[in-house]
PDB file of C-alpha atoms in Angstrom:
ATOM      1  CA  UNK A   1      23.288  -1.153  11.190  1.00  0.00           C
ATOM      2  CA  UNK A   2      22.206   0.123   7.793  1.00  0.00           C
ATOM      3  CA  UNK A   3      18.188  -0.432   6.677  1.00  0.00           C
ATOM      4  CA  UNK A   4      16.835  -0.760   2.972  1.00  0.00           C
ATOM      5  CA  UNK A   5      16.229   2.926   3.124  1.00  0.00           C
ATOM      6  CA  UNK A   6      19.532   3.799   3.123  1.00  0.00           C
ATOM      7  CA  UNK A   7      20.889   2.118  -0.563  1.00  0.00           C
ATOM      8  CA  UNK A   8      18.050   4.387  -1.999  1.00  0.00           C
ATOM      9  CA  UNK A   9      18.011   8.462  -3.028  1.00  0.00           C
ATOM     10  CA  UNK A  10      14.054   8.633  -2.634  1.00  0.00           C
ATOM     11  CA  UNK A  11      12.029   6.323  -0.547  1.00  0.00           C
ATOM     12  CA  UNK A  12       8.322   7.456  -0.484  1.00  0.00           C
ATOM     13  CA  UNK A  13       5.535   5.728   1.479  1.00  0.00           C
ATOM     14  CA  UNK A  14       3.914   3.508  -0.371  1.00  0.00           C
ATOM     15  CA  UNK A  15       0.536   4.656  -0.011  1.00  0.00           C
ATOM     16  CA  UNK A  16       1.813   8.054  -1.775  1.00  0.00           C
ATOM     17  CA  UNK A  17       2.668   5.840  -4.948  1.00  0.00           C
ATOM     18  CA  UNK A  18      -0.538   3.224  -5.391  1.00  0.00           C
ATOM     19  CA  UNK A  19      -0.580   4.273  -9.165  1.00  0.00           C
ATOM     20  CA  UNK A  20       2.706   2.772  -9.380  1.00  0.00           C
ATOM     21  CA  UNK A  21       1.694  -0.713  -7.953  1.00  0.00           C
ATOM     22  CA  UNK A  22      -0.268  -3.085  -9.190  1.00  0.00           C
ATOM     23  CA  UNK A  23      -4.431  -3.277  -8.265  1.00  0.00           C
ATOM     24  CA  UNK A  24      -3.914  -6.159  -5.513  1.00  0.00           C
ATOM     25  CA  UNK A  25      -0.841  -4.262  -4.137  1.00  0.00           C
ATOM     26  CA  UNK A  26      -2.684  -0.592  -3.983  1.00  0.00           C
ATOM     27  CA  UNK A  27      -5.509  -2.266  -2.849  1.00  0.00           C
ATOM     28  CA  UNK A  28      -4.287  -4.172   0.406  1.00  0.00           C
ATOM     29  CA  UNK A  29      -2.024  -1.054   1.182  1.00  0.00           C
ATOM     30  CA  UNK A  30      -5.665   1.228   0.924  1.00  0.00           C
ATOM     31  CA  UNK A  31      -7.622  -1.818   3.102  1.00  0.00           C
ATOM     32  CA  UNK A  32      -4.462  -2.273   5.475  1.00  0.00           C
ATOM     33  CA  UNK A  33      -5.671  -2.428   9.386  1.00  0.00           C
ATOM     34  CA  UNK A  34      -2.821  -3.690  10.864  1.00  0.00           C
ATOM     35  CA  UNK A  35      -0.948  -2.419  14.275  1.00  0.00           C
ATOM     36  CA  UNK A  36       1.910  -1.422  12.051  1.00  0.00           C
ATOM     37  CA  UNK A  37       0.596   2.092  10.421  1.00  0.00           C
ATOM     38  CA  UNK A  38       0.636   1.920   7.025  1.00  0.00           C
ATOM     39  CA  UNK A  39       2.706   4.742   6.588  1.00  0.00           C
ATOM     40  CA  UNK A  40       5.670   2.272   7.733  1.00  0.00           C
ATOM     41  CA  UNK A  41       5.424   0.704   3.735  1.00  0.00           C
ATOM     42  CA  UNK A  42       8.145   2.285   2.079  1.00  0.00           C
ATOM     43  CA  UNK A  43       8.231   2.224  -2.029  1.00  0.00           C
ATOM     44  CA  UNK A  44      11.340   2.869  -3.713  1.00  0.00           C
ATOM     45  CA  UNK A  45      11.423   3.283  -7.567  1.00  0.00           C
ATOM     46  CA  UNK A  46      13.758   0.705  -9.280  1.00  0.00           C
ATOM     47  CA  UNK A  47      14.402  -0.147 -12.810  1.00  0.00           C
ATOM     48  CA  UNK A  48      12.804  -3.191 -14.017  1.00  0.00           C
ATOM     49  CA  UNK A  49      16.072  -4.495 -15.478  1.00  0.00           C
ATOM     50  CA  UNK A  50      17.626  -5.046 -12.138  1.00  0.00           C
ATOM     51  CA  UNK A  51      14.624  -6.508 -10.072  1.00  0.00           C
ATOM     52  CA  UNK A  52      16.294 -10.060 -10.069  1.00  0.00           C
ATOM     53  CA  UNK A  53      17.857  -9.944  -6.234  1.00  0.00           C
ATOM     54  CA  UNK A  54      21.421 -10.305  -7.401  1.00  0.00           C
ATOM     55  CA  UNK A  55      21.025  -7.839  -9.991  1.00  0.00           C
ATOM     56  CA  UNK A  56      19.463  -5.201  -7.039  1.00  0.00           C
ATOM     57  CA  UNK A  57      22.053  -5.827  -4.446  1.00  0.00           C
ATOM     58  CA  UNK A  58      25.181  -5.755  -7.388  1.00  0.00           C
ATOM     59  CA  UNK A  59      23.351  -2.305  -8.121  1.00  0.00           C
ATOM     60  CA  UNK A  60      22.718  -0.710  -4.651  1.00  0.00           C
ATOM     61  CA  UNK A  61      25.144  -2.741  -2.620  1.00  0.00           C
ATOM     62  CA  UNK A  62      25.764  -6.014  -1.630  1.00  0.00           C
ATOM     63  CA  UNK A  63      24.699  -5.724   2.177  1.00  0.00           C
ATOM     64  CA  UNK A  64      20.842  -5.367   0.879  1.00  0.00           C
ATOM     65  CA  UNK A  65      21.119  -8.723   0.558  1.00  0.00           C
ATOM     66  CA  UNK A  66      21.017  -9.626   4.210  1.00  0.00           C
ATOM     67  CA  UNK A  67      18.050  -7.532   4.616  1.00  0.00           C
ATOM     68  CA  UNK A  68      15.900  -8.424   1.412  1.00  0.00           C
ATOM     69  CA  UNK A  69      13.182 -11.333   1.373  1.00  0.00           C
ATOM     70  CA  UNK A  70      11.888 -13.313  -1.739  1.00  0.00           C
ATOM     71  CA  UNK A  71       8.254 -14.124  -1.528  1.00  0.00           C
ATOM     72  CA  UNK A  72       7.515 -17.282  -4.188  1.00  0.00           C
ATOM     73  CA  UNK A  73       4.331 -19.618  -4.933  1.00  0.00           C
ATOM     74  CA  UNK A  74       4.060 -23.052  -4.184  1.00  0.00           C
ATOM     75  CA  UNK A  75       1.359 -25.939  -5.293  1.00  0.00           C
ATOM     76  CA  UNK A  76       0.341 -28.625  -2.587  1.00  0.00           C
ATOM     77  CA  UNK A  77      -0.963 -31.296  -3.655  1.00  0.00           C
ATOM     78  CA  UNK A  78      -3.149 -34.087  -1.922  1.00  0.00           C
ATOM     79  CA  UNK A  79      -5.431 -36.507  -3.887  1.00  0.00           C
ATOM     80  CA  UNK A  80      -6.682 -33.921  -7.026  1.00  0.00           C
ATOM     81  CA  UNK A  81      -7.157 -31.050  -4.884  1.00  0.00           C
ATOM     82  CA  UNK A  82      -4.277 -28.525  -5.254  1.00  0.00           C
ATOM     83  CA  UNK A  83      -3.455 -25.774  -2.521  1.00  0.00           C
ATOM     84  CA  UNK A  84      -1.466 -22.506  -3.518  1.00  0.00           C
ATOM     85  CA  UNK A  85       0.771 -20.702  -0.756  1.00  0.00           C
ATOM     86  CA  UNK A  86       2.946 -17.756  -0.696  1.00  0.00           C
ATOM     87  CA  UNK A  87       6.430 -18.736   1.149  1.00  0.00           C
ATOM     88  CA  UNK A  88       8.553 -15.515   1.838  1.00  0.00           C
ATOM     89  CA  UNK A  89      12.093 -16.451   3.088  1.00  0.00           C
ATOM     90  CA  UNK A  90      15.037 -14.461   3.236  1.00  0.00           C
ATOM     91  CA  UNK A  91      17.154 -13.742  -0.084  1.00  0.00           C
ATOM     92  CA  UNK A  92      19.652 -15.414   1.180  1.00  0.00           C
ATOM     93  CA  UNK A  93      18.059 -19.056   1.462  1.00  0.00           C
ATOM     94  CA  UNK A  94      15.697 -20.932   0.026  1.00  0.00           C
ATOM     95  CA  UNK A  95      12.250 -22.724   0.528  1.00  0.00           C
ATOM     96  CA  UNK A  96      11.563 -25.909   2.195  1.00  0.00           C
ATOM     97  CA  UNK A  97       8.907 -27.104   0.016  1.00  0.00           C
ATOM     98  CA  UNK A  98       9.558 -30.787   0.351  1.00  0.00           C
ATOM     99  CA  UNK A  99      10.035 -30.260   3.766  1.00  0.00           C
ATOM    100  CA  UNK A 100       8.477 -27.469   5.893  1.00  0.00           C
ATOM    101  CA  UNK A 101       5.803 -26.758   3.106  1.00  0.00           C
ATOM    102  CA  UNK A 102       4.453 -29.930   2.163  1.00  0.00           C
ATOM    103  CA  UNK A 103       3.866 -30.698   5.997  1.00  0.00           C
ATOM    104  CA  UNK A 104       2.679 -27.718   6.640  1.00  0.00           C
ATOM    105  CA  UNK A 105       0.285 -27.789   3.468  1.00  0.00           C
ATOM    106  CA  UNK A 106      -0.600 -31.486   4.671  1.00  0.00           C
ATOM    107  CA  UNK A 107       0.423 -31.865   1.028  1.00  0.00           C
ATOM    108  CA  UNK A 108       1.639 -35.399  -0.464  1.00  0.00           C
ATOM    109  CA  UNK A 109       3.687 -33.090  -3.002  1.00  0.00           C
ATOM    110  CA  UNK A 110       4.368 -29.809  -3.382  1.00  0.00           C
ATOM    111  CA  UNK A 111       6.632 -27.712  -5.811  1.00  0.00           C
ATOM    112  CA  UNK A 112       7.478 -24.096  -7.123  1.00  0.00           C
ATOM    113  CA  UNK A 113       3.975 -22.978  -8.683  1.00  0.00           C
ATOM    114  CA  UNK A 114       3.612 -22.925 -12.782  1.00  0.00           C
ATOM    115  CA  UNK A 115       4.633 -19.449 -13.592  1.00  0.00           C
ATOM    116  CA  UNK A 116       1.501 -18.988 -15.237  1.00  0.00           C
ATOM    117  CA  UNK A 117      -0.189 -19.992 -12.615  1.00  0.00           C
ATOM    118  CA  UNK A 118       1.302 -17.796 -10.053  1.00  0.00           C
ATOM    119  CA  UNK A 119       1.001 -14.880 -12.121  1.00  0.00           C
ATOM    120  CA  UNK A 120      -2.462 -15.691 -13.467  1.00  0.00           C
ATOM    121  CA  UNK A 121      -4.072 -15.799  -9.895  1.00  0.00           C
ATOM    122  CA  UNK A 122      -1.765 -13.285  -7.599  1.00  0.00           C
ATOM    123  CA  UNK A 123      -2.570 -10.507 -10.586  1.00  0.00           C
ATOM    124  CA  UNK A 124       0.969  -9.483  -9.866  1.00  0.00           C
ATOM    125  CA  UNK A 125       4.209  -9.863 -12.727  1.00  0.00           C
ATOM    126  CA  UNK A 126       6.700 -12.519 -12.032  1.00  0.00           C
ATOM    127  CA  UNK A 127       9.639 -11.057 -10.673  1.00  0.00           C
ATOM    128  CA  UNK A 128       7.915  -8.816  -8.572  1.00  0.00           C
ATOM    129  CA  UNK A 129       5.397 -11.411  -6.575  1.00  0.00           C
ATOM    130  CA  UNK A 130       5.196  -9.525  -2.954  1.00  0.00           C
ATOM    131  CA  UNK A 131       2.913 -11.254   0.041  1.00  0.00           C
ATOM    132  CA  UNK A 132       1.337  -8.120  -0.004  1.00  0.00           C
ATOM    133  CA  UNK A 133      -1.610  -7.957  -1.866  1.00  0.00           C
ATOM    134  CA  UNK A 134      -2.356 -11.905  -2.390  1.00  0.00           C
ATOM    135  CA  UNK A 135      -5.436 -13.860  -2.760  1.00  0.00           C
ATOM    136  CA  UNK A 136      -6.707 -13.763   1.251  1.00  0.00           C
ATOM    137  CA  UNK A 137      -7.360 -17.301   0.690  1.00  0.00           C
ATOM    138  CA  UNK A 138      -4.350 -18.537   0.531  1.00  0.00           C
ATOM    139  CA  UNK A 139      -1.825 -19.387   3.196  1.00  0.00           C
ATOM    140  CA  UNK A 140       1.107 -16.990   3.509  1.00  0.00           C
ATOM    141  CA  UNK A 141       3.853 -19.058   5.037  1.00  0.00           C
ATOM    142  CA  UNK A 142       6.705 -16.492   6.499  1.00  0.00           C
ATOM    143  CA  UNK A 143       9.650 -17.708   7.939  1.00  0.00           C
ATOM    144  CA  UNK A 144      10.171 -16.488  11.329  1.00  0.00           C
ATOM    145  CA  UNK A 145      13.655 -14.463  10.361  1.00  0.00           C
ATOM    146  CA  UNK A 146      12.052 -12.534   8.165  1.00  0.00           C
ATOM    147  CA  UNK A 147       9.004 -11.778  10.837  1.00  0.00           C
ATOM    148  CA  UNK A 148      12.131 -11.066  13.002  1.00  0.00           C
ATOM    149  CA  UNK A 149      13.744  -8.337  10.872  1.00  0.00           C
ATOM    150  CA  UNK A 150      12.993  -4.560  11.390  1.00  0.00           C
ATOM    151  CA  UNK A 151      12.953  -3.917   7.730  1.00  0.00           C
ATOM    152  CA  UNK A 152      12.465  -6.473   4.761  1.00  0.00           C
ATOM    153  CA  UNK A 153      12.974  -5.282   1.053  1.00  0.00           C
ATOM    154  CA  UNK A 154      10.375  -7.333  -0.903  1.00  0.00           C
ATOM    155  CA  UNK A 155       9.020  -7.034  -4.503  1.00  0.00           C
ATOM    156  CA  UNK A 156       6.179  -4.523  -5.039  1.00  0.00           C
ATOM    157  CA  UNK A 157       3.427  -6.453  -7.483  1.00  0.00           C
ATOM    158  CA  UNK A 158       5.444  -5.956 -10.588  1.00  0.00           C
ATOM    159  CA  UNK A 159       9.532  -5.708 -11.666  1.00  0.00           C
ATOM    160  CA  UNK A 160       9.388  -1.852 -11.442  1.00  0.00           C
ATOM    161  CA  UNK A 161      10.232  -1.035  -7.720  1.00  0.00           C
ATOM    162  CA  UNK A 162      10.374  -2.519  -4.545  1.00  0.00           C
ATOM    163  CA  UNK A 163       8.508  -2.164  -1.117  1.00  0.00           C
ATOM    164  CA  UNK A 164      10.033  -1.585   2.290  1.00  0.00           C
ATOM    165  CA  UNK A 165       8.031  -3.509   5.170  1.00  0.00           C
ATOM    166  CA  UNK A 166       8.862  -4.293   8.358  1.00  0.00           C
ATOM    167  CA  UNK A 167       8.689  -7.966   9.210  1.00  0.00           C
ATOM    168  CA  UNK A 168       6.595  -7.602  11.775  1.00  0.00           C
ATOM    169  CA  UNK A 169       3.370  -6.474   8.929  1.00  0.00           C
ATOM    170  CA  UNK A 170       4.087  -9.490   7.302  1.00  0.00           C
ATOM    171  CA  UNK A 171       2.937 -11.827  10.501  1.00  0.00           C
ATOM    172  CA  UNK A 172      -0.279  -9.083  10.128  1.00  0.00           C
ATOM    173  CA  UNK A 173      -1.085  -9.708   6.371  1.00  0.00           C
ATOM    174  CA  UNK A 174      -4.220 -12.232   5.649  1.00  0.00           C
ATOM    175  CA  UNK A 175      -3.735 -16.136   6.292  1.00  0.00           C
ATOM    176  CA  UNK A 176       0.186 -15.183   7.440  1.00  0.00           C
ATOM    177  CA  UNK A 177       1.622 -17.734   9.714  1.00  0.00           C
ATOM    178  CA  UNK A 178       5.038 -17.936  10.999  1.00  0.00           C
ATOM    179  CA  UNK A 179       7.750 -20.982  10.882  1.00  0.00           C
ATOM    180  CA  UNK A 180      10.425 -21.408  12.264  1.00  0.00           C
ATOM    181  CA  UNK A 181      12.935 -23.127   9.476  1.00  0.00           C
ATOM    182  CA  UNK A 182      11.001 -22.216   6.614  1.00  0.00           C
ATOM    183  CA  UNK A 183      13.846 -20.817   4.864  1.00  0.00           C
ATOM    184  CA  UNK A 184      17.392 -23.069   4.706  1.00  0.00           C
ATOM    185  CA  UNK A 185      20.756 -22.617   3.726  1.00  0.00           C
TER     186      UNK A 185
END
């Protein structure tokens, strides 16, 4: 079976290309202490143009899609506190948030985050919003097929590029916990 690596001419380890990410990204990759090594981060240089997920996989080929994740912000709410998460669910579902967020959250509502918002506090561009490299604070809700896949292609901080991780660092990065049915058809 055919990993991200292989839709891509040069895949460098990420830590050999922090200039290219942005400061939360480099920084988490420089502080990382998980049982993964941290050469296992792969970066690949992609135009910005195509960082949309159906854009990538209509570039590089359509069987990325099976193996790429989409990490995206959510607001709980509960009385006038308001709680932000990072989901990351495979590209080809979507997030419970009504379901499997909110109760997870212990949220009375819970939606997709204001763009400005998300962008504002990750420090990352929209488009390109990766787990890696978010606000330790928050909780980083990954749904257990992605923790279950050898290799996930993710966004990198910002449109340009994208990281290669394998699912099992993204059970290891700060405030990560996994769920089963996070992601649904």
């Amino acid at each position: 079976m055919p990993v991200p690596m292989d839709a891509f001419d040069v895949v460098r380890p990420a830590t050999e290309c922090l200039d290219l990410l942005t400061e939360p990204v480099a920084a988490a990759l420089r502080a990382w202490r998980g049982s993964v090594p941290v050469e296992e981060f792969r970066f690949v240089d992609t135009d910005p143009a195509i960082a949309d997920t159906e854009r990538l996989v209509a570039h590089y080929g359509q069987w990325l899609l099976q193996q790429s994740a989409n990490c995206v912000v959510v607001a709980g709410k509960r009385g006038g506190e308001v709680t932000l998460a990072a989901c990351v669910v495979l590209s080809t579902t979507r997030v419970d948030v009504n379901g499997v967020v909110r109760r997870h959250l212990g949220a009375r509502k819970a939606s997709f985050a204001p763009m400005d918002t998300a962008v504002g506090e990750s420090g990352m561009e929209y488009g390109g919003i990766t787990p890696v490299g978010l606000p330790a604070a928050w909780p980083l809700l990954v749904d257990a097929a992605v923790a279950d896949t050898p290799y996930a292609l993710i966004g990198s901080g910002s449109r340009r590029g994208k990281l290669i991780v394998p699912g099992k660092a993204l059970t290891e990065l700060p405030g990560a916990t996994v769920l089963e049915g996070l992601g649904v058809g």
